[in-house]
PDB file of N, CA and C in Angstrom:
ATOM      1  N   MET A   1       0.868  -0.913   0.006  1.00 84.00           N
ATOM      2  CA  MET A   1      -0.030   0.233  -0.005  1.00 84.00           C
ATOM      3  C   MET A   1       0.829   1.566  -0.079  1.00 84.00           C
ATOM      4  N   SER A   2       0.650   2.228  -0.924  1.00 86.00           N
ATOM      5  CA  SER A   2       0.969   3.205  -0.727  1.00 86.00           C
ATOM      6  C   SER A   2       0.089   4.192  -0.541  1.00 86.00           C
ATOM      7  N   ILE A   3       1.181   5.078   0.298  1.00 84.00           N
ATOM      8  CA  ILE A   3      -0.081   6.663   0.261  1.00 84.00           C
ATOM      9  C   ILE A   3       0.558   8.123  -0.397  1.00 84.00           C
ATOM     10  N   HIS A   4       0.723   8.579  -0.633  1.00 83.00           N
ATOM     11  CA  HIS A   4       1.434   9.913  -0.887  1.00 83.00           C
ATOM     12  C   HIS A   4       0.727  11.237  -0.105  1.00 83.00           C
ATOM     13  N   ARG A   5       2.180  11.722  -0.512  1.00 80.00           N
ATOM     14  CA  ARG A   5       2.409  13.337   0.236  1.00 80.00           C
ATOM     15  C   ARG A   5       0.542  13.903  -0.142  1.00 80.00           C
ATOM     16  N   GLY A   6      -0.140  14.389   0.472  1.00 84.00           N
ATOM     17  CA  GLY A   6      -1.523  15.517   0.270  1.00 84.00           C
ATOM     18  C   GLY A   6      -2.494  14.489  -0.582  1.00 84.00           C
ATOM     19  N   GLU A   7      -2.747  13.194  -0.021  1.00 87.00           N
ATOM     20  CA  GLU A   7      -3.436  12.455  -0.075  1.00 87.00           C
ATOM     21  C   GLU A   7      -4.241  12.166   0.455  1.00 87.00           C
ATOM     22  N   ILE A   8      -5.803  12.203   0.816  1.00 85.00           N
ATOM     23  CA  ILE A   8      -6.823  11.794   1.551  1.00 85.00           C
ATOM     24  C   ILE A   8      -7.048  10.587   1.421  1.00 85.00           C
ATOM     25  N   ILE A   9      -7.445   9.176   2.245  1.00 84.00           N
ATOM     26  CA  ILE A   9      -8.030   8.390   1.724  1.00 84.00           C
ATOM     27  C   ILE A   9      -8.931   7.880   2.661  1.00 84.00           C
ATOM     28  N   ALA A  10      -9.883   7.294   2.585  1.00 85.00           N
ATOM     29  CA  ALA A  10     -10.322   6.537   3.890  1.00 85.00           C
ATOM     30  C   ALA A  10     -10.477   4.813   3.032  1.00 85.00           C
ATOM     31  N   ILE A  11     -10.474   4.177   4.711  1.00 86.00           N
ATOM     32  CA  ILE A  11     -10.326   3.237   4.715  1.00 86.00           C
ATOM     33  C   ILE A  11     -11.394   2.191   5.268  1.00 86.00           C
ATOM     34  N   LEU A  12     -12.614   2.026   4.274  1.00 90.00           N
ATOM     35  CA  LEU A  12     -13.619   0.821   4.532  1.00 90.00           C
ATOM     36  C   LEU A  12     -13.880  -0.250   4.779  1.00 90.00           C
ATOM     37  N   GLY A  13     -13.891  -1.183   5.863  1.00 92.00           N
ATOM     38  CA  GLY A  13     -14.810  -2.709   5.774  1.00 92.00           C
ATOM     39  C   GLY A  13     -15.434  -3.058   6.731  1.00 92.00           C
ATOM     40  N   PRO A  14     -15.804  -4.719   6.737  1.00 94.00           N
ATOM     41  CA  PRO A  14     -16.267  -4.958   7.106  1.00 94.00           C
ATOM     42  C   PRO A  14     -15.629  -5.664   8.558  1.00 94.00           C
ATOM     43  N   SER A  15     -16.221  -5.429   9.909  1.00 91.00           N
ATOM     44  CA  SER A  15     -16.135  -5.316  11.251  1.00 91.00           C
ATOM     45  C   SER A  15     -14.698  -6.654  10.668  1.00 91.00           C
ATOM     46  N   GLY A  16     -13.704  -6.339  11.699  1.00 93.00           N
ATOM     47  CA  GLY A  16     -13.125  -7.382  11.787  1.00 93.00           C
ATOM     48  C   GLY A  16     -11.890  -7.853  10.538  1.00 93.00           C
ATOM     49  N   SER A  17     -11.913  -6.747   9.616  1.00 94.00           N
ATOM     50  CA  SER A  17     -11.512  -6.726   8.241  1.00 94.00           C
ATOM     51  C   SER A  17      -9.833  -6.417   8.894  1.00 94.00           C
ATOM     52  N   GLY A  18      -9.253  -4.961   9.465  1.00 91.00           N
ATOM     53  CA  GLY A  18      -7.987  -5.237  10.271  1.00 91.00           C
ATOM     54  C   GLY A  18      -8.342  -3.768  10.394  1.00 91.00           C
ATOM     55  N   LYS A  19      -9.463  -3.093  10.068  1.00 89.00           N
ATOM     56  CA  LYS A  19      -8.771  -1.055   9.622  1.00 89.00           C
ATOM     57  C   LYS A  19      -8.580  -0.660  11.346  1.00 89.00           C
ATOM     58  N   SER A  20      -8.463  -1.120  11.831  1.00 87.00           N
ATOM     59  CA  SER A  20      -8.130  -0.357  13.588  1.00 87.00           C
ATOM     60  C   SER A  20      -6.729  -0.787  13.336  1.00 87.00           C
ATOM     61  N   THR A  21      -6.228  -2.112  12.943  1.00 90.00           N
ATOM     62  CA  THR A  21      -5.030  -2.327  13.097  1.00 90.00           C
ATOM     63  C   THR A  21      -4.364  -1.523  11.956  1.00 90.00           C
ATOM     64  N   LEU A  22      -5.007  -1.549  10.601  1.00 87.00           N
ATOM     65  CA  LEU A  22      -4.066  -0.738  10.123  1.00 87.00           C
ATOM     66  C   LEU A  22      -3.722   0.883  10.597  1.00 87.00           C
ATOM     67  N   LEU A  23      -5.261   1.046  11.260  1.00 84.00           N
ATOM     68  CA  LEU A  23      -5.148   2.820  11.959  1.00 84.00           C
ATOM     69  C   LEU A  23      -3.579   3.139  12.812  1.00 84.00           C
ATOM     70  N   ARG A  24      -3.828   1.400  13.691  1.00 86.00           N
ATOM     71  CA  ARG A  24      -2.524   1.450  14.754  1.00 86.00           C
ATOM     72  C   ARG A  24      -1.370   1.588  14.163  1.00 86.00           C
ATOM     73  N   LEU A  25      -1.315   0.896  12.829  1.00 86.00           N
ATOM     74  CA  LEU A  25      -0.157   0.682  12.465  1.00 86.00           C
ATOM     75  C   LEU A  25       0.568   2.152  12.180  1.00 86.00           C
ATOM     76  N   LEU A  26      -0.504   2.451  11.140  1.00 81.00           N
ATOM     77  CA  LEU A  26      -0.088   3.706  10.575  1.00 81.00           C
ATOM     78  C   LEU A  26       0.542   5.224  11.770  1.00 81.00           C
ATOM     79  N   ASN A  27      -0.788   4.758  13.288  1.00 80.00           N
ATOM     80  CA  ASN A  27       0.367   6.582  13.635  1.00 80.00           C
ATOM     81  C   ASN A  27       1.422   5.907  14.419  1.00 80.00           C
ATOM     82  N   PHE A  28       1.992   4.118  13.840  1.00 80.00           N
ATOM     83  CA  PHE A  28       3.304   3.942  15.185  1.00 80.00           C
ATOM     84  C   PHE A  28       2.327   3.819  16.664  1.00 80.00           C
ATOM     85  N   LEU A  29       1.663   3.356  16.875  1.00 83.00           N
ATOM     86  CA  LEU A  29       0.716   2.537  17.991  1.00 83.00           C
ATOM     87  C   LEU A  29       1.123   1.305  18.560  1.00 83.00           C
ATOM     88  N   GLU A  30       2.118   0.483  17.169  1.00 87.00           N
ATOM     89  CA  GLU A  30       2.132  -0.690  17.090  1.00 87.00           C
ATOM     90  C   GLU A  30       2.876  -0.800  15.822  1.00 87.00           C
ATOM     91  N   GLN A  31       3.660  -2.300  16.643  1.00 86.00           N
ATOM     92  CA  GLN A  31       5.082  -2.303  15.042  1.00 86.00           C
ATOM     93  C   GLN A  31       4.269  -3.291  14.740  1.00 86.00           C
ATOM     94  N   PRO A  32       4.565  -3.430  13.256  1.00 89.00           N
ATOM     95  CA  PRO A  32       4.320  -4.619  12.210  1.00 89.00           C
ATOM     96  C   PRO A  32       4.790  -5.695  12.618  1.00 89.00           C
ATOM     97  N   THR A  33       3.982  -7.009  12.708  1.00 91.00           N
ATOM     98  CA  THR A  33       4.673  -7.997  13.154  1.00 91.00           C
ATOM     99  C   THR A  33       5.771  -9.201  11.662  1.00 91.00           C
ATOM    100  N   LYS A  34       5.436  -8.094  10.550  1.00 92.00           N
ATOM    101  CA  LYS A  34       5.323  -9.173   9.238  1.00 92.00           C
ATOM    102  C   LYS A  34       6.373  -8.105   8.599  1.00 92.00           C
ATOM    103  N   GLY A  35       6.625  -7.150   8.007  1.00 91.00           N
ATOM    104  CA  GLY A  35       7.117  -6.651   6.757  1.00 91.00           C
ATOM    105  C   GLY A  35       7.523  -5.129   7.254  1.00 91.00           C
ATOM    106  N   LYS A  36       6.806  -4.040   6.741  1.00 90.00           N
ATOM    107  CA  LYS A  36       8.382  -2.927   6.730  1.00 90.00           C
ATOM    108  C   LYS A  36       7.508  -1.951   6.527  1.00 90.00           C
ATOM    109  N   ILE A  37       7.584  -0.239   7.694  1.00 87.00           N
ATOM    110  CA  ILE A  37       6.453   0.427   6.962  1.00 87.00           C
ATOM    111  C   ILE A  37       7.672   1.548   7.090  1.00 87.00           C
ATOM    112  N   TYR A  38       7.244   2.286   6.307  1.00 86.00           N
ATOM    113  CA  TYR A  38       8.598   3.508   5.564  1.00 86.00           C
ATOM    114  C   TYR A  38       6.975   5.022   5.709  1.00 86.00           C
ATOM    115  N   PHE A  39       8.071   5.923   5.563  1.00 81.00           N
ATOM    116  CA  PHE A  39       7.206   7.221   5.818  1.00 81.00           C
ATOM    117  C   PHE A  39       8.521   8.262   5.325  1.00 81.00           C
ATOM    118  N   ASP A  40       7.797   8.466   4.165  1.00 79.00           N
ATOM    119  CA  ASP A  40       8.594   9.697   3.328  1.00 79.00           C
ATOM    120  C   ASP A  40       9.414   9.249   3.160  1.00 79.00           C
ATOM    121  N   GLY A  41       9.773   7.815   2.387  1.00 85.00           N
ATOM    122  CA  GLY A  41      11.283   6.962   2.026  1.00 85.00           C
ATOM    123  C   GLY A  41      12.592   6.049   3.075  1.00 85.00           C
ATOM    124  N   THR A  42      11.474   6.684   4.696  1.00 85.00           N
ATOM    125  CA  THR A  42      12.603   6.937   5.848  1.00 85.00           C
ATOM    126  C   THR A  42      12.273   5.235   5.971  1.00 85.00           C
ATOM    127  N   LEU A  43      12.532   4.396   7.312  1.00 88.00           N
ATOM    128  CA  LEU A  43      11.851   2.995   7.617  1.00 88.00           C
ATOM    129  C   LEU A  43      11.292   3.827   8.820  1.00 88.00           C
ATOM    130  N   VAL A  44      10.167   3.809   9.287  1.00 83.00           N
ATOM    131  CA  VAL A  44       9.690   3.936  10.550  1.00 83.00           C
ATOM    132  C   VAL A  44      10.619   3.815  11.767  1.00 83.00           C
ATOM    133  N   GLU A  45      10.510   2.982  11.966  1.00 83.00           N
ATOM    134  CA  GLU A  45      11.595   2.158  12.772  1.00 83.00           C
ATOM    135  C   GLU A  45      12.973   3.410  13.111  1.00 83.00           C
ATOM    136  N   ASP A  46      13.896   3.289  12.137  1.00 85.00           N
ATOM    137  CA  ASP A  46      14.224   4.452  12.265  1.00 85.00           C
ATOM    138  C   ASP A  46      14.514   6.153  12.336  1.00 85.00           C
ATOM    139  N   MET A  47      12.844   6.425  13.074  1.00 84.00           N
ATOM    140  CA  MET A  47      12.557   7.983  12.866  1.00 84.00           C
ATOM    141  C   MET A  47      12.175   7.921  14.595  1.00 84.00           C
ATOM    142  N   PRO A  48      12.518   9.291  15.355  1.00 84.00           N
ATOM    143  CA  PRO A  48      11.614   9.442  16.403  1.00 84.00           C
ATOM    144  C   PRO A  48      10.006   9.576  16.097  1.00 84.00           C
ATOM    145  N   ARG A  49       9.685   9.205  17.416  1.00 79.00           N
ATOM    146  CA  ARG A  49       8.037   8.491  17.082  1.00 79.00           C
ATOM    147  C   ARG A  49       7.354  10.202  17.482  1.00 79.00           C
ATOM    148  N   ILE A  50       7.858  10.330  18.309  1.00 82.00           N
ATOM    149  CA  ILE A  50       6.764  12.297  17.846  1.00 82.00           C
ATOM    150  C   ILE A  50       7.090  12.862  16.931  1.00 82.00           C
ATOM    151  N   GLU A  51       8.056  12.891  16.125  1.00 77.00           N
ATOM    152  CA  GLU A  51       8.584  13.899  14.889  1.00 77.00           C
ATOM    153  C   GLU A  51       6.782  13.387  13.917  1.00 77.00           C
ATOM    154  N   THR A  52       7.053  11.794  13.701  1.00 75.00           N
ATOM    155  CA  THR A  52       6.058  11.106  12.680  1.00 75.00           C
ATOM    156  C   THR A  52       5.032  11.104  13.686  1.00 75.00           C
ATOM    157  N   ARG A  53       4.636  10.494  14.537  1.00 76.00           N
ATOM    158  CA  ARG A  53       2.989  11.482  14.711  1.00 76.00           C
ATOM    159  C   ARG A  53       2.690  12.328  14.778  1.00 76.00           C
ATOM    160  N   ARG A  54       3.322  13.227  14.581  1.00 79.00           N
ATOM    161  CA  ARG A  54       2.748  14.807  14.188  1.00 79.00           C
ATOM    162  C   ARG A  54       2.477  14.816  12.671  1.00 79.00           C
ATOM    163  N   GLU A  55       3.001  14.187  11.490  1.00 75.00           N
ATOM    164  CA  GLU A  55       3.027  14.047  10.006  1.00 75.00           C
ATOM    165  C   GLU A  55       1.165  13.706  10.051  1.00 75.00           C
ATOM    166  N   VAL A  56       0.906  12.083  11.106  1.00 76.00           N
ATOM    167  CA  VAL A  56      -0.319  11.620  10.340  1.00 76.00           C
ATOM    168  C   VAL A  56      -1.361  11.878  10.803  1.00 76.00           C
ATOM    169  N   THR A  57      -2.473  12.420  10.851  1.00 74.00           N
ATOM    170  CA  THR A  57      -3.869  12.087  11.877  1.00 74.00           C
ATOM    171  C   THR A  57      -4.325  11.518  10.701  1.00 74.00           C
ATOM    172  N   THR A  58      -5.208  11.026  12.133  1.00 75.00           N
ATOM    173  CA  THR A  58      -7.008   9.918  11.731  1.00 75.00           C
ATOM    174  C   THR A  58      -8.167  10.852  12.317  1.00 75.00           C
ATOM    175  N   VAL A  59      -8.609  10.461  11.392  1.00 73.00           N
ATOM    176  CA  VAL A  59     -10.554  11.300  11.269  1.00 73.00           C
ATOM    177  C   VAL A  59     -10.691   9.900  11.786  1.00 73.00           C
ATOM    178  N   PHE A  60     -11.787   9.858  12.773  1.00 71.00           N
ATOM    179  CA  PHE A  60     -12.688   9.338  13.221  1.00 71.00           C
ATOM    180  C   PHE A  60     -14.216   8.882  12.682  1.00 71.00           C
ATOM    181  N   GLN A  61     -14.689   8.165  13.061  1.00 71.00           N
ATOM    182  CA  GLN A  61     -16.184   8.187  12.077  1.00 71.00           C
ATOM    183  C   GLN A  61     -16.999   9.089  13.587  1.00 71.00           C
ATOM    184  N   ASN A  62     -16.698   9.106  14.627  1.00 72.00           N
ATOM    185  CA  ASN A  62     -17.782   9.491  15.294  1.00 72.00           C
ATOM    186  C   ASN A  62     -16.185   9.981  16.482  1.00 72.00           C
ATOM    187  N   PRO A  63     -16.353  11.820  15.594  1.00 68.00           N
ATOM    188  CA  PRO A  63     -15.212  12.462  16.515  1.00 68.00           C
ATOM    189  C   PRO A  63     -15.546  12.886  18.089  1.00 68.00           C
ATOM    190  N   GLN A  64     -14.917  12.747  18.829  1.00 73.00           N
ATOM    191  CA  GLN A  64     -15.028  13.388  20.177  1.00 73.00           C
ATOM    192  C   GLN A  64     -14.436  15.105  20.263  1.00 73.00           C
ATOM    193  N   LEU A  65     -15.324  16.384  19.898  1.00 74.00           N
ATOM    194  CA  LEU A  65     -14.926  17.086  20.762  1.00 74.00           C
ATOM    195  C   LEU A  65     -14.999  17.676  22.068  1.00 74.00           C
ATOM    196  N   LEU A  66     -13.711  18.387  22.304  1.00 76.00           N
ATOM    197  CA  LEU A  66     -14.516  19.363  23.560  1.00 76.00           C
ATOM    198  C   LEU A  66     -14.942  20.737  23.059  1.00 76.00           C
ATOM    199  N   ASN A  67     -15.887  21.097  24.164  1.00 80.00           N
ATOM    200  CA  ASN A  67     -15.929  22.556  24.883  1.00 80.00           C
ATOM    201  C   ASN A  67     -14.698  23.829  24.391  1.00 80.00           C
ATOM    202  N   ARG A  68     -13.942  23.419  23.242  1.00 79.00           N
ATOM    203  CA  ARG A  68     -12.691  24.687  23.279  1.00 79.00           C
ATOM    204  C   ARG A  68     -12.595  25.057  21.941  1.00 79.00           C
ATOM    205  N   SER A  69     -11.266  25.281  22.085  1.00 79.00           N
ATOM    206  CA  SER A  69     -11.144  26.221  20.227  1.00 79.00           C
ATOM    207  C   SER A  69     -10.502  24.714  19.613  1.00 79.00           C
ATOM    208  N   VAL A  70     -10.462  24.954  18.402  1.00 72.00           N
ATOM    209  CA  VAL A  70     -10.449  23.915  17.354  1.00 72.00           C
ATOM    210  C   VAL A  70      -8.498  23.394  17.765  1.00 72.00           C
ATOM    211  N   LYS A  71      -7.960  23.987  18.340  1.00 74.00           N
ATOM    212  CA  LYS A  71      -7.051  24.001  18.299  1.00 74.00           C
ATOM    213  C   LYS A  71      -6.689  23.192  19.396  1.00 74.00           C
ATOM    214  N   ASP A  72      -7.521  23.217  20.237  1.00 71.00           N
ATOM    215  CA  ASP A  72      -7.171  22.829  21.781  1.00 71.00           C
ATOM    216  C   ASP A  72      -7.794  20.909  21.200  1.00 71.00           C
ATOM    217  N   ASN A  73      -9.211  21.210  20.220  1.00 63.00           N
ATOM    218  CA  ASN A  73      -9.044  19.609  19.402  1.00 63.00           C
ATOM    219  C   ASN A  73      -8.236  19.157  19.049  1.00 63.00           C
TER     220      ASN A  73
END
């Protein structure tokens, strides 16, 4: 799977098909058991987590917004 800079993608599928696992992998919350993940051409396990997490956004189906500013949410 390749996702290029600036692309917006949707991940769809039935329950149990791996959508949540894929999101956890893409957000660096889990390590893959097989294969490698590259981000901008660099192996993610060689990158600082805090910097890579700033580059990936997940928008959930039922977002939970706080009664605060857009920045705080």
